[in-house]
Amino acid sequence: MSLKLVFLGRLEDVAGHGEIALDIAGPLTLSEIAERLEPQLAVAISAANVRIALNGSLVSPGGWTAGNGDELAFLPPVSGG
């Protein structure tokens, strides 16, 4: 089973990749996913201003799980003008 993580903007720089595939045994919460990542990346994706999309739909930081075949995209705040 596999879960796809997508990192956009500055989070891609922190991750070192635009995407990571996690091998999973079952559905995971955000905190369980963060535990499997490098500490610096775990902190970055857990920031209050990072939005999360599960299979293309924005979700709140808690109250969901991601499982086999799901895609989680982490969206940092945008800046510019």
Tab-separated table of C-alpha atoms in Angstrom:
chain	number	residue	atom	x	y	z
A	1	MET	CA	0.000	0.000	0.000
A	2	SER	CA	1.238	3.457	-0.810
A	3	LEU	CA	0.413	7.070	0.059
A	4	LYS	CA	1.606	9.903	-2.189
A	5	LEU	CA	2.779	13.150	-0.570
A	6	VAL	CA	3.140	16.249	-2.761
A	7	PHE	CA	5.080	19.301	-1.587
A	8	LEU	CA	4.638	22.699	-3.210
A	9	GLY	CA	6.619	25.935	-2.997
A	10	ARG	CA	9.112	26.224	-0.165
A	11	LEU	CA	7.997	22.837	1.190
A	12	GLU	CA	9.485	21.184	-1.896
A	13	ASP	CA	12.826	22.768	-0.967
A	14	VAL	CA	12.561	21.454	2.596
A	15	ALA	CA	11.573	17.960	1.387
A	16	GLY	CA	14.238	17.859	-1.306
A	17	HIS	CA	11.617	16.395	-3.676
A	18	GLY	CA	8.293	17.430	-5.137
A	19	GLU	CA	6.772	14.071	-4.236
A	20	ILE	CA	7.365	11.236	-1.789
A	21	ALA	CA	5.634	7.849	-1.750
A	22	LEU	CA	5.182	6.324	1.704
A	23	ASP	CA	4.697	2.601	2.125
A	24	ILE	CA	1.860	2.203	4.608
A	25	ALA	CA	0.034	-0.682	6.255
A	26	GLY	CA	-3.216	1.237	6.798
A	27	PRO	CA	-4.733	4.724	7.022
A	28	LEU	CA	-2.655	7.398	8.782
A	29	THR	CA	-3.398	10.726	10.468
A	30	LEU	CA	-1.316	13.847	9.862
A	31	SER	CA	0.683	13.283	13.048
A	32	GLU	CA	1.397	9.663	12.069
A	33	ILE	CA	2.567	10.823	8.642
A	34	ALA	CA	4.772	13.512	10.198
A	35	GLU	CA	6.422	10.879	12.428
A	36	ARG	CA	7.665	9.113	9.277
A	37	LEU	CA	9.319	12.229	7.826
A	38	GLU	CA	12.574	14.037	8.533
A	39	PRO	CA	12.110	16.294	11.592
A	40	GLN	CA	12.565	19.549	9.660
A	41	LEU	CA	9.934	18.514	7.091
A	42	ALA	CA	7.546	17.282	9.791
A	43	VAL	CA	7.675	20.699	11.480
A	44	ALA	CA	7.233	22.513	8.147
A	45	ILE	CA	4.102	20.583	7.095
A	46	SER	CA	2.570	20.926	10.561
A	47	ALA	CA	2.760	24.754	10.541
A	48	ALA	CA	-0.568	26.498	11.092
A	49	ASN	CA	-0.357	28.367	7.774
A	50	VAL	CA	0.147	25.238	5.622
A	51	ARG	CA	-3.023	24.068	3.850
A	52	ILE	CA	-3.584	20.378	3.109
A	53	ALA	CA	-5.468	18.860	0.188
A	54	LEU	CA	-6.560	15.223	0.342
A	55	ASN	CA	-7.249	13.898	-3.152
A	56	GLY	CA	-7.711	17.464	-4.416
A	57	SER	CA	-10.024	18.733	-1.652
A	58	LEU	CA	-8.838	21.030	1.129
A	59	VAL	CA	-9.114	19.480	4.579
A	60	SER	CA	-8.587	20.745	8.115
A	61	PRO	CA	-5.418	19.639	9.941
A	62	GLY	CA	-7.273	16.933	11.907
A	63	GLY	CA	-10.280	14.678	11.641
A	64	TRP	CA	-9.190	12.695	8.571
A	65	THR	CA	-6.989	9.779	7.630
A	66	ALA	CA	-5.158	9.079	4.372
A	67	GLY	CA	-4.768	5.565	3.065
A	68	ASN	CA	-3.729	3.438	0.132
A	69	GLY	CA	-3.805	5.307	-3.178
A	70	ASP	CA	-4.552	8.684	-1.594
A	71	GLU	CA	-2.657	11.857	-2.444
A	72	LEU	CA	-1.876	14.509	0.156
A	73	ALA	CA	-0.694	17.871	-1.120
A	74	PHE	CA	0.893	20.372	1.259
A	75	LEU	CA	0.389	23.996	0.212
A	76	PRO	CA	2.433	26.736	1.874
A	77	PRO	CA	1.152	30.310	1.944
A	78	VAL	CA	1.760	32.177	-1.287
A	79	SER	CA	3.420	35.538	-1.492
A	80	GLY	CA	4.158	38.000	-4.196
A	81	GLY	CA	2.227	40.555	-6.073
